[in-house]
PDB file of C-alpha atoms in Angstrom:
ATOM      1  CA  UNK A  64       4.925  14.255  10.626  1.00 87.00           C
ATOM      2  CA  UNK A  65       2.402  12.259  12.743  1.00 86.00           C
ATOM      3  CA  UNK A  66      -0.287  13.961  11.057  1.00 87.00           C
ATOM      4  CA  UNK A  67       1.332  13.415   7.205  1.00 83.00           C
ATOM      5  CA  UNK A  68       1.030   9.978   8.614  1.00 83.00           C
ATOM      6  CA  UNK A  69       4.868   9.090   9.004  1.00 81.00           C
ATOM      7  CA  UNK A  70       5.869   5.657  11.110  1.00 80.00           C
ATOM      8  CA  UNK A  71       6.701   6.119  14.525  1.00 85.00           C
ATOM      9  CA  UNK A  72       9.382   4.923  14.255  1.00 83.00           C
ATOM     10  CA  UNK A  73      10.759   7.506  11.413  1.00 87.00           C
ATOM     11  CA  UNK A  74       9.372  10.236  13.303  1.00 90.00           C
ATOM     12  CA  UNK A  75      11.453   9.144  16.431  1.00 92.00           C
ATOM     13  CA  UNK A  76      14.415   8.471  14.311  1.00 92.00           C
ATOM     14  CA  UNK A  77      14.244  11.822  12.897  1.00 94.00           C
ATOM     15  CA  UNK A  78      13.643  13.539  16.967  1.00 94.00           C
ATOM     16  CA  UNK A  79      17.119  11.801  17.972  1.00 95.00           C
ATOM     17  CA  UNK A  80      18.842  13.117  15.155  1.00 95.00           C
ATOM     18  CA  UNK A  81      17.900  16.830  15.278  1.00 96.00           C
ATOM     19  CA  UNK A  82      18.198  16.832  18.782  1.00 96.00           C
ATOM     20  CA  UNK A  83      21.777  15.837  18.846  1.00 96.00           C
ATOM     21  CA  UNK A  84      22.476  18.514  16.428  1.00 96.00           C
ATOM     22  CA  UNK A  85      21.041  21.287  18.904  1.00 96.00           C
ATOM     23  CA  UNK A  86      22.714  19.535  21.707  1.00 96.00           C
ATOM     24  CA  UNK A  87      26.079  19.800  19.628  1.00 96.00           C
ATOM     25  CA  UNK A  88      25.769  23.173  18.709  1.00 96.00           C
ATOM     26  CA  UNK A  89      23.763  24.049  22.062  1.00 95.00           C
ATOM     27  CA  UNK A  90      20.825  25.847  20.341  1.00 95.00           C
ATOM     28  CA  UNK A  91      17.955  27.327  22.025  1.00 93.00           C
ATOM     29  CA  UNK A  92      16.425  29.340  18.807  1.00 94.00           C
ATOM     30  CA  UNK A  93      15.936  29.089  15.672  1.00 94.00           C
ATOM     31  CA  UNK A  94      17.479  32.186  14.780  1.00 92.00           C
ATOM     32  CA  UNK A  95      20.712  30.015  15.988  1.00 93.00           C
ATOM     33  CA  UNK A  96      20.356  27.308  13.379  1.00 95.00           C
ATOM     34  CA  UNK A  97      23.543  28.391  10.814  1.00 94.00           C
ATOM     35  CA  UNK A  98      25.399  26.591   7.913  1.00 93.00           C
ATOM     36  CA  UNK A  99      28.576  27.188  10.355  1.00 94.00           C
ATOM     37  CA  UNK A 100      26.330  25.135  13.147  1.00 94.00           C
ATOM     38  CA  UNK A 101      25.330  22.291  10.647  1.00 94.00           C
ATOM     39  CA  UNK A 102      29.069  21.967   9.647  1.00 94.00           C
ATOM     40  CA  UNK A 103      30.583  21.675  12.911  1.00 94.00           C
ATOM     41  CA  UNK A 104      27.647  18.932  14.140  1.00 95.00           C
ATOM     42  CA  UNK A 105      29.055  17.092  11.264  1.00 93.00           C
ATOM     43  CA  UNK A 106      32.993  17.411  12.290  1.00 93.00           C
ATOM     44  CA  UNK A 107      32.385  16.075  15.582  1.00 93.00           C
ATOM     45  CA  UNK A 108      30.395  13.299  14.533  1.00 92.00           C
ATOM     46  CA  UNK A 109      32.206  10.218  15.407  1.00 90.00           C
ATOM     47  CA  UNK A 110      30.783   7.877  12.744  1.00 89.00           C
ATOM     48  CA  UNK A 111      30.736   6.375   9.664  1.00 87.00           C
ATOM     49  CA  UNK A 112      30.342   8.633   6.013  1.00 87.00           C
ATOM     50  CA  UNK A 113      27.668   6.521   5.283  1.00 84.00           C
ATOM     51  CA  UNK A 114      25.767   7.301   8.669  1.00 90.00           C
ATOM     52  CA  UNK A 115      26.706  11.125   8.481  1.00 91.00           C
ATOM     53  CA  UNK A 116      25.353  11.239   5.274  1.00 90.00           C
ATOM     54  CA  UNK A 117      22.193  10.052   6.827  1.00 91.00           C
ATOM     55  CA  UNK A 118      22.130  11.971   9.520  1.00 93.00           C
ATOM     56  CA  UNK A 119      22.744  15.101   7.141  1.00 94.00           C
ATOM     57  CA  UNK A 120      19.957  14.119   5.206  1.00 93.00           C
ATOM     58  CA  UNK A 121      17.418  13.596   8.376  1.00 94.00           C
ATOM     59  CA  UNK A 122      18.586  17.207   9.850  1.00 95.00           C
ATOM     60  CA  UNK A 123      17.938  19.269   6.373  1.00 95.00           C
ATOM     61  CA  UNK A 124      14.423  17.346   6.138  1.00 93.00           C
ATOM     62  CA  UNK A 125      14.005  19.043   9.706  1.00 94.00           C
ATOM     63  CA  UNK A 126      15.030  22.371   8.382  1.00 95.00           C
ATOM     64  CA  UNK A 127      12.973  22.115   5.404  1.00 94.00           C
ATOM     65  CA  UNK A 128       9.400  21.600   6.969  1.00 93.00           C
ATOM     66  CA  UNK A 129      11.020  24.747   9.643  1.00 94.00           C
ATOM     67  CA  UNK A 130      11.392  26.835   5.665  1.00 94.00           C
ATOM     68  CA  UNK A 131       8.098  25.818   4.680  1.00 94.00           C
ATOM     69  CA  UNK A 132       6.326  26.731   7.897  1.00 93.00           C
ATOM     70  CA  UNK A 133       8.195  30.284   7.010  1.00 94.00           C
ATOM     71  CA  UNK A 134      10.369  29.965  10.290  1.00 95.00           C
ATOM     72  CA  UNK A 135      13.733  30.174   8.270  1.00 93.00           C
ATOM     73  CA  UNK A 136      13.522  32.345   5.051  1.00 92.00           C
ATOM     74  CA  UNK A 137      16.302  30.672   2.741  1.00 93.00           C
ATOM     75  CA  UNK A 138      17.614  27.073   2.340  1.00 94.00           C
ATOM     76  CA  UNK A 139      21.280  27.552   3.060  1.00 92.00           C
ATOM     77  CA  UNK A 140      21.714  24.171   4.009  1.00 94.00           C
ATOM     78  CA  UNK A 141      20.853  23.202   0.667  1.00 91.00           C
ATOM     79  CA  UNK A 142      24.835  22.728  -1.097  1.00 89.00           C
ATOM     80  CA  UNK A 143      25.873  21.238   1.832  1.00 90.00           C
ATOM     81  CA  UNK A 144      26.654  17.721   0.482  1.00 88.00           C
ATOM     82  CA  UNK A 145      28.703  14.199   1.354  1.00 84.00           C
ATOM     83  CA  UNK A 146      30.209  12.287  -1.101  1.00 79.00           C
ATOM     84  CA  UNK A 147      30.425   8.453  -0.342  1.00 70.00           C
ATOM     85  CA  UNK A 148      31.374   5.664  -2.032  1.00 62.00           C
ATOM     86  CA  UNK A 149      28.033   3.307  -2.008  1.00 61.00           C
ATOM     87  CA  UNK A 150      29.053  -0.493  -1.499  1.00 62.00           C
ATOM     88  CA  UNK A 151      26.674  -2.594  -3.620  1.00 62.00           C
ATOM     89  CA  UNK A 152      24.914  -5.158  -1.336  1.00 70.00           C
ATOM     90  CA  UNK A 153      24.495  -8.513  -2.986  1.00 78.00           C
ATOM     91  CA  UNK A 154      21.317 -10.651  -3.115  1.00 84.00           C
ATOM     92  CA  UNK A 155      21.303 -13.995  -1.928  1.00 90.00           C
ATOM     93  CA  UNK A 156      21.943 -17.061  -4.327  1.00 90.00           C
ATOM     94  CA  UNK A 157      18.896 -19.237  -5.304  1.00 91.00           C
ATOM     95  CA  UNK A 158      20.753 -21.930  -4.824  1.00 93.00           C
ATOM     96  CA  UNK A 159      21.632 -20.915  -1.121  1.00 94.00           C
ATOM     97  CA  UNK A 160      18.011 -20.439  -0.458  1.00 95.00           C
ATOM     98  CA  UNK A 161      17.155 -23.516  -1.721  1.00 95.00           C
ATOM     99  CA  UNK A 162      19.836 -24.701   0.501  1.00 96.00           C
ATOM    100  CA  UNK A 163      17.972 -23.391   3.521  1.00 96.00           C
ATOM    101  CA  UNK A 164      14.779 -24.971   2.924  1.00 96.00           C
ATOM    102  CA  UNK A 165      16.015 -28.192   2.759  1.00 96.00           C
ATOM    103  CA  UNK A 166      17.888 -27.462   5.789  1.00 96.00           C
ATOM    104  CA  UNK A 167      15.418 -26.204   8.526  1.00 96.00           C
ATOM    105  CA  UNK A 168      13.578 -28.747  10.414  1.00 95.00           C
ATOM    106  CA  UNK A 169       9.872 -27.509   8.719  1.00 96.00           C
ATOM    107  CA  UNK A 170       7.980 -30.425  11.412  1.00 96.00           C
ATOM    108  CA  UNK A 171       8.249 -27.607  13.750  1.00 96.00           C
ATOM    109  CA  UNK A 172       6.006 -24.359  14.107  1.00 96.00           C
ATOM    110  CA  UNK A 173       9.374 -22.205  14.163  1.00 96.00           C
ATOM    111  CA  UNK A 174      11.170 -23.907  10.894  1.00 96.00           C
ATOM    112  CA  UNK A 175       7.495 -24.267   9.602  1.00 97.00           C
ATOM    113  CA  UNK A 176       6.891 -20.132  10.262  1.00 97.00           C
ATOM    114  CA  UNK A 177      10.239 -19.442   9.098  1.00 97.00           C
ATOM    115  CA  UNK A 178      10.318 -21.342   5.861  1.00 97.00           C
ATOM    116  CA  UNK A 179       6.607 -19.730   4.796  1.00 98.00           C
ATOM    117  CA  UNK A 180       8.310 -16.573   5.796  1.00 97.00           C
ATOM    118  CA  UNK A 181      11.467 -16.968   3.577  1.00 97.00           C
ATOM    119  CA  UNK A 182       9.500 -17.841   0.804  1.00 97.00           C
ATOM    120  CA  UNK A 183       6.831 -15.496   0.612  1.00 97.00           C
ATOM    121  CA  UNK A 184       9.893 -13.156   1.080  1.00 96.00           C
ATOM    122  CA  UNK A 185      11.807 -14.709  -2.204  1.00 96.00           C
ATOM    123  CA  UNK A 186       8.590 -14.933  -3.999  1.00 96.00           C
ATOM    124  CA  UNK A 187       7.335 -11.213  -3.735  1.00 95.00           C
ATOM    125  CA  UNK A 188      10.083  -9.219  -2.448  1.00 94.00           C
ATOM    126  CA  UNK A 189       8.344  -8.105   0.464  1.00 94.00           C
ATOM    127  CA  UNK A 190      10.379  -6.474   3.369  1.00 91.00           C
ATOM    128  CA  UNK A 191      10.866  -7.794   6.873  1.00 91.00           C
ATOM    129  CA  UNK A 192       8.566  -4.883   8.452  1.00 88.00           C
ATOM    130  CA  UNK A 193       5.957  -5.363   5.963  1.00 90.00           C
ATOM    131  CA  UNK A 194       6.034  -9.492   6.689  1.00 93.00           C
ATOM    132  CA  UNK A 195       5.480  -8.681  10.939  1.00 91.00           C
ATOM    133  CA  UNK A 196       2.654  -6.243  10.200  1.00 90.00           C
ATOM    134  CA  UNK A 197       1.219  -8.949   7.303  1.00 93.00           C
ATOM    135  CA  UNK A 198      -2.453  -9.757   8.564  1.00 95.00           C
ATOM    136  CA  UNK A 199      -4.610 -12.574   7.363  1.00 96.00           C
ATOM    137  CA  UNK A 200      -6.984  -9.824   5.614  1.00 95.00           C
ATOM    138  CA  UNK A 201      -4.265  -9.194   3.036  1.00 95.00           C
ATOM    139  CA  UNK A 202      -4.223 -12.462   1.666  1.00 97.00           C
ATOM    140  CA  UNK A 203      -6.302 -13.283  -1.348  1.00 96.00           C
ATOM    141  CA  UNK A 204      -7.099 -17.000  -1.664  1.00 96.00           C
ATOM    142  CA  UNK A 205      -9.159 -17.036  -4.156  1.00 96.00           C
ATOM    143  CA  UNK A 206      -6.971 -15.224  -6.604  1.00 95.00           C
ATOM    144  CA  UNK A 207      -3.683 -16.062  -5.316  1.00 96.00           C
ATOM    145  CA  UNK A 208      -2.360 -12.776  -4.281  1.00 95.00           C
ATOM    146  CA  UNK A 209      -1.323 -10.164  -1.346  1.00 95.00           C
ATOM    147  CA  UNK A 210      -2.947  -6.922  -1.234  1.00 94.00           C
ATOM    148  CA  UNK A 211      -1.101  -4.653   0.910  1.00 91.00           C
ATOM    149  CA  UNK A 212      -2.404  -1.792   1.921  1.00 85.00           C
ATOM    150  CA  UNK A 213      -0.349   1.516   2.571  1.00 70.00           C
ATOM    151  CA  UNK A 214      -0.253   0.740   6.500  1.00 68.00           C
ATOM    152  CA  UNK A 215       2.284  -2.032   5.655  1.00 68.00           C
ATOM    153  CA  UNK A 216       4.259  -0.259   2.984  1.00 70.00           C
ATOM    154  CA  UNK A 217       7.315   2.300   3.626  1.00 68.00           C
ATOM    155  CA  UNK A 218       5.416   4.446   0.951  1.00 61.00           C
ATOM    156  CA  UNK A 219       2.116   4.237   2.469  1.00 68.00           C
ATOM    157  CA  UNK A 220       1.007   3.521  -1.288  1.00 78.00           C
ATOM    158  CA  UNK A 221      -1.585   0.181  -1.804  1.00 86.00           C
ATOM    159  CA  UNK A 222       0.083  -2.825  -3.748  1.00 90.00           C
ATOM    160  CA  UNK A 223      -0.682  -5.687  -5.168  1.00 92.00           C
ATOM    161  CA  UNK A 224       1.497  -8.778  -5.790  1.00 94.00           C
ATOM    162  CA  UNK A 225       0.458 -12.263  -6.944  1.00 95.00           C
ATOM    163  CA  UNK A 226       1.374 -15.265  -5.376  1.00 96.00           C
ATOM    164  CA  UNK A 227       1.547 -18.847  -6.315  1.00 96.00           C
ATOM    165  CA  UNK A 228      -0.399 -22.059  -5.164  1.00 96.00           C
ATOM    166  CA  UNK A 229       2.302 -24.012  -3.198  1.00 96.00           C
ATOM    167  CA  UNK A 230       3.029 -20.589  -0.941  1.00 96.00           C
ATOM    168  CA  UNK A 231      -0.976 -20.219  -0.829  1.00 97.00           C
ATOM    169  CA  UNK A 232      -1.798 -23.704   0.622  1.00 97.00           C
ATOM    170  CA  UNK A 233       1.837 -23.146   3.050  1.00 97.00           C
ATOM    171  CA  UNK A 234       0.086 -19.661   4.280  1.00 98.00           C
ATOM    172  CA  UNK A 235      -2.934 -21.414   4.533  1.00 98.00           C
ATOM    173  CA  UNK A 236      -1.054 -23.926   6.914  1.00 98.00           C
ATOM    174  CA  UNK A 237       0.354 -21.624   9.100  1.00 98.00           C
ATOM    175  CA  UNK A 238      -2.774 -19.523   9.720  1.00 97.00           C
ATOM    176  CA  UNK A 239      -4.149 -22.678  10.925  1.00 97.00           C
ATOM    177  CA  UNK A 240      -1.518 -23.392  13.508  1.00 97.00           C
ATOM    178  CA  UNK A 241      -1.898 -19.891  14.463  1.00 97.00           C
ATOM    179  CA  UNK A 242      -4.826 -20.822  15.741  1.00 97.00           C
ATOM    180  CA  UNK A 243      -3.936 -23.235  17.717  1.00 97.00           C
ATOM    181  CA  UNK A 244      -0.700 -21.370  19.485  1.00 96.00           C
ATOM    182  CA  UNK A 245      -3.297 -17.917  19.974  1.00 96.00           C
ATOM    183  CA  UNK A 246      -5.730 -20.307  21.369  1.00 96.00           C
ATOM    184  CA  UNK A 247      -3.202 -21.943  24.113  1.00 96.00           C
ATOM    185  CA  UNK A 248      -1.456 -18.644  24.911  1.00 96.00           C
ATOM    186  CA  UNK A 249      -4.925 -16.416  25.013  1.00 96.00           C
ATOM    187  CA  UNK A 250      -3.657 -14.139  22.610  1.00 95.00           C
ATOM    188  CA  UNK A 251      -5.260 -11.904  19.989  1.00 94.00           C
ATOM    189  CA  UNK A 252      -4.139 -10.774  16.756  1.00 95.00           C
ATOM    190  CA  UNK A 253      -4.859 -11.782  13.298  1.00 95.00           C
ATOM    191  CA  UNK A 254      -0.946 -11.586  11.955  1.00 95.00           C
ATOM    192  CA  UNK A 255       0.245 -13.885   9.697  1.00 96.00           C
ATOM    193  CA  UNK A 256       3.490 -14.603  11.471  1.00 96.00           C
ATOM    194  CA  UNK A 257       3.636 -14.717  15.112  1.00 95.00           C
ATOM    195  CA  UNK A 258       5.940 -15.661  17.850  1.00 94.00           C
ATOM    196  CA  UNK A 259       5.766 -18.738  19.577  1.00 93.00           C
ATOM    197  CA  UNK A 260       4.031 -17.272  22.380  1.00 94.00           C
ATOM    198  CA  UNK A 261       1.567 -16.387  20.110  1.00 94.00           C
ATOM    199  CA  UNK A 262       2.664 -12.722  19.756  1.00 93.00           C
ATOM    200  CA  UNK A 263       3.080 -10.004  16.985  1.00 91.00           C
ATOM    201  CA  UNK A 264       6.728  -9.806  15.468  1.00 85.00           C
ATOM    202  CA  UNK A 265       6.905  -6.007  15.472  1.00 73.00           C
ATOM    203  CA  UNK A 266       6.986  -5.039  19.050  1.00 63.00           C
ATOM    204  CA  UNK A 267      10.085  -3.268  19.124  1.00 47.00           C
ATOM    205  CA  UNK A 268      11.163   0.055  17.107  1.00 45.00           C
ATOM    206  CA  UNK A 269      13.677  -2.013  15.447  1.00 44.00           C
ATOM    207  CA  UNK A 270      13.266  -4.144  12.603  1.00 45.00           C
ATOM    208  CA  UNK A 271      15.121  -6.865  13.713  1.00 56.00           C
ATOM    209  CA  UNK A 272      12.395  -9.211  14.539  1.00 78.00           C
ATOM    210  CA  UNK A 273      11.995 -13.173  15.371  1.00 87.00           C
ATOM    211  CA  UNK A 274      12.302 -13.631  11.701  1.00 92.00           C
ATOM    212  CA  UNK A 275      15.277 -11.475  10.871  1.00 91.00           C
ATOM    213  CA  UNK A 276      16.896 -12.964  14.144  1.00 91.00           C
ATOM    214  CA  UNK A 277      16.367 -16.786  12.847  1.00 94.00           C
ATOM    215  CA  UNK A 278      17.591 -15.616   9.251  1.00 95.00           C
ATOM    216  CA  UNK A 279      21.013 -14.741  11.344  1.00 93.00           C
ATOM    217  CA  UNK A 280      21.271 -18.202  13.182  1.00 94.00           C
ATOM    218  CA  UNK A 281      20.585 -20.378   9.984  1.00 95.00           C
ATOM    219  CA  UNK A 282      23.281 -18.076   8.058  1.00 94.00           C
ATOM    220  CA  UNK A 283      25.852 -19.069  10.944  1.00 93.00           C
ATOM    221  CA  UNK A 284      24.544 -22.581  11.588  1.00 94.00           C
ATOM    222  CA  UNK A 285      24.428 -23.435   7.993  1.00 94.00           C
ATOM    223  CA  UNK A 286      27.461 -21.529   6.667  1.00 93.00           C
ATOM    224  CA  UNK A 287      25.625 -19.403   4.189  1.00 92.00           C
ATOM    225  CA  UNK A 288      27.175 -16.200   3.837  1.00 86.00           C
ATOM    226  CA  UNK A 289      24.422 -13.687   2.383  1.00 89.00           C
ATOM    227  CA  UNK A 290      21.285 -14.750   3.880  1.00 93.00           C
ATOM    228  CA  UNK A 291      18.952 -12.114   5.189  1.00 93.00           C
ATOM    229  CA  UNK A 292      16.213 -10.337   4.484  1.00 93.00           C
ATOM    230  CA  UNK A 293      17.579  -7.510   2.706  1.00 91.00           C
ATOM    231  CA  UNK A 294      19.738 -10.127   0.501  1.00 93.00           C
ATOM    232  CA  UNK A 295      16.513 -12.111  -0.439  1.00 95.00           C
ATOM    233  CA  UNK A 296      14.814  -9.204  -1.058  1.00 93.00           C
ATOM    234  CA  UNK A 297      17.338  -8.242  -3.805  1.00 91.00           C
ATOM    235  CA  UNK A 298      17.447 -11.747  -4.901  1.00 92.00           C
ATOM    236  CA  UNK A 299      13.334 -11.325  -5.606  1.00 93.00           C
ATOM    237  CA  UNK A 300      14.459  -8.127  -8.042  1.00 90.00           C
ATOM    238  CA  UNK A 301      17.623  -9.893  -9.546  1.00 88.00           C
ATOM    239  CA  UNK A 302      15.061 -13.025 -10.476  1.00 90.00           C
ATOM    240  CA  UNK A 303      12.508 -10.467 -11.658  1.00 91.00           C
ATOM    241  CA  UNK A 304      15.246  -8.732 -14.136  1.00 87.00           C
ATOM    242  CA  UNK A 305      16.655 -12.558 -15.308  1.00 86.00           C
ATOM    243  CA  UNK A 306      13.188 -13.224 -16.752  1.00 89.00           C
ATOM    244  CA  UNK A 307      12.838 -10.507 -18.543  1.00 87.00           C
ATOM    245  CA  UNK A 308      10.695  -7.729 -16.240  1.00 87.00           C
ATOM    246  CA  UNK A 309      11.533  -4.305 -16.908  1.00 85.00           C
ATOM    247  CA  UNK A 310      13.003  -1.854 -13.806  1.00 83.00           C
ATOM    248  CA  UNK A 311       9.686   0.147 -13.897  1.00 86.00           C
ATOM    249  CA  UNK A 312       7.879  -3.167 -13.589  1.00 89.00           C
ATOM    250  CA  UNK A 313      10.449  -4.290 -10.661  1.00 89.00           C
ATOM    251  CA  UNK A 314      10.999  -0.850  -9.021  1.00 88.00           C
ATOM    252  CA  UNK A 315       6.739  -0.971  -8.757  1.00 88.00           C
ATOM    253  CA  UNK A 316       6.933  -4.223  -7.735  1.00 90.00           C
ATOM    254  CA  UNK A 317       9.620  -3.439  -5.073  1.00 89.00           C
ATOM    255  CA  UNK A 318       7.623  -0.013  -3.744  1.00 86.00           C
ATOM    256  CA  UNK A 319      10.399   2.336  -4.706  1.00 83.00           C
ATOM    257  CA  UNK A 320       9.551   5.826  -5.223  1.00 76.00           C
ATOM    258  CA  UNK A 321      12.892   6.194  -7.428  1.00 75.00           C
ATOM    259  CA  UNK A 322      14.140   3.836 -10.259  1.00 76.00           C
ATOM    260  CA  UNK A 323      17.594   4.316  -9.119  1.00 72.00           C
ATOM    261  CA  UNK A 324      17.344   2.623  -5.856  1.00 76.00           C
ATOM    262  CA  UNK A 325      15.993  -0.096  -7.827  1.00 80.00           C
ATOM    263  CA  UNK A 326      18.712  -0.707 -10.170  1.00 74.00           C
ATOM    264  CA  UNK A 327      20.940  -0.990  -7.239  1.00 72.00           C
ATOM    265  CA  UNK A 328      19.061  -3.699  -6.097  1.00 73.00           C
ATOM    266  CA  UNK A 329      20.006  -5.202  -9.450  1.00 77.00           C
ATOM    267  CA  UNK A 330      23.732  -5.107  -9.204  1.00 67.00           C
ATOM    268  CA  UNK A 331      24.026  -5.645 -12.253  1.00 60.00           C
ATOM    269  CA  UNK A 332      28.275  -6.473 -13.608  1.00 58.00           C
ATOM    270  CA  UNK A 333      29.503  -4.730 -16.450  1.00 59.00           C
ATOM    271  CA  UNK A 334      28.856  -7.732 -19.036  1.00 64.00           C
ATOM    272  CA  UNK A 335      25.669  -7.717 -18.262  1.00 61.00           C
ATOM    273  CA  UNK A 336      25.101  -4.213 -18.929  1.00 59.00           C
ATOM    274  CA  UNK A 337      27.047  -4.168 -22.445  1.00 65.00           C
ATOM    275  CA  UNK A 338      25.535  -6.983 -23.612  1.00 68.00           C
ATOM    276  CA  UNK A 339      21.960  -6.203 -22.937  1.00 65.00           C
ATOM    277  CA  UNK A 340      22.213  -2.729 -24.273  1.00 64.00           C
ATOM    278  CA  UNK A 341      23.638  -4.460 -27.879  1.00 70.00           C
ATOM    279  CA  UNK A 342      19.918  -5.507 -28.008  1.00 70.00           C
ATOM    280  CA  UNK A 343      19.123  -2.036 -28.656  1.00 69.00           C
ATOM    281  CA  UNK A 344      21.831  -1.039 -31.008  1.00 69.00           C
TER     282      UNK A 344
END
């Protein structure tokens, strides 16, 4: 996995799941590894469908790189399946995010960082990981635009998305005070947003960083329900699909590798669906 390039992160993720299903079923070969043993790791399992479904899923990609290096010789894992009911995750209201601009104190670096950083997020769709690992090198001033390359992307694959003049001269802004907080602290990195220490957002394996963290405080301080950075990312693909983009267009736009996750992202209601598909009739 390190060398197919996967995250460290993903790679870790994946070692603490398949290790808890040999410490379950106590196995010390692979000649151990049975449907009976992947069954009974997932009856003791104390969790969630949702996260047993994911843990099922991380311990048969496991077993599947074991098949392909010829270590196992059939996939008998392969119709063992969970069936869960998926609850549809709303994006966050314009209106709301409007809401939230007006309402953070922007005369300071942190509302200043965050607003850029909420913005950039409703204007391109980007994810929270991507936005920590952003560096001043992906921003093209001159034709308004990010270009991302696969280091900063979940699917490793480059992408391109434009941006507009107000969030330019904003990102402009804030690489500016950068600057000036790297220069007090002594610290070096060319991220786009930065603690204010003057450090990288993504030091942690988790996602939650500074950003996400704020996002949580304005939501309570504020009283707006659905604002994070999972919500605005769905609002960017609900705003795409309102003005007429097409899924392919928004699932490329988004980085998905399958249109289905996309129109999930959509949540679209049953209205919406009838009376868009009468346009075809």
């Amino acid at each position: 996995m390190r060398i197919a390039g996967n995250r460290q992160r993903t790679i870790e993720s994946y070692q603490y799941i398949f290790e808890q299903f040999m410490t379950i079923n106590k196995i010390m070969y692979v000649e151990d590894i049975t449907v009976e043993a992947l069954y009974h790791y997932l009856d003791v399992l104390k969790v969630t469908p949702a996260t047993k479904l994911i843990r099922l899923k991380s311990t048969k990609a496991v077993l599947s790189k074991f098949y392909n290096n010829g270590w196992i010789k059939e996939k008998f894992w392969c119709n063992i399946h969970i069936k869960i009911d998926k609850e549809v995750k709303k994006g966050a209201k314009e209106s709301d995010i409007d809401k939230l601009l007006e309402l953070i104190d922007q005369t300071s670096f942190i509302g200043f960082r965050d607003a850029v950083a909420i913005k950039l997020m409703y204007k391109t769709g980007i994810r929270i990981r991507t936005l920590g690992e952003l560096k001043e090198r992906h921003i093209d001033f001159d034709n308004l635009c990010l270009n991302l390359d696969g280091s900063t992307l979940k699917n490793h694959k480059f992408l391109k998305l434009p941006i507009d003049k107000e969030l330019t001269d904003m990102l402009q802004l804030l690489i500016k005070m950068n600057d000036g907080i790297r220069s007090h602290f002594g610290t070096d990195n060319h991220n786009v947003f930065i603690t204010q220490n003057g450090l990288e957002m993504n030091t942690s394996k988790s996602s939650n960083c500074a950003i996400s963290k704020q996002l949580n405080k304005y939501s309570k301080r504020f009283g707006l329900a659905n604002i994070n950075a999972h919500a605005i990312r769905r609002a960017y693909a609900k705003n795409l699909h309102d003005k007429g983009a097409s899924i392919a267009l928004i699932s490329k736009a988004l980085g998905h590798s399958d249109l289905a996750v996309t129109t999930q992202y959509l949540d679209l209601d049953i209205e919406e669906v009838a009376t868009n598909l009468r346009d075809f009739l």
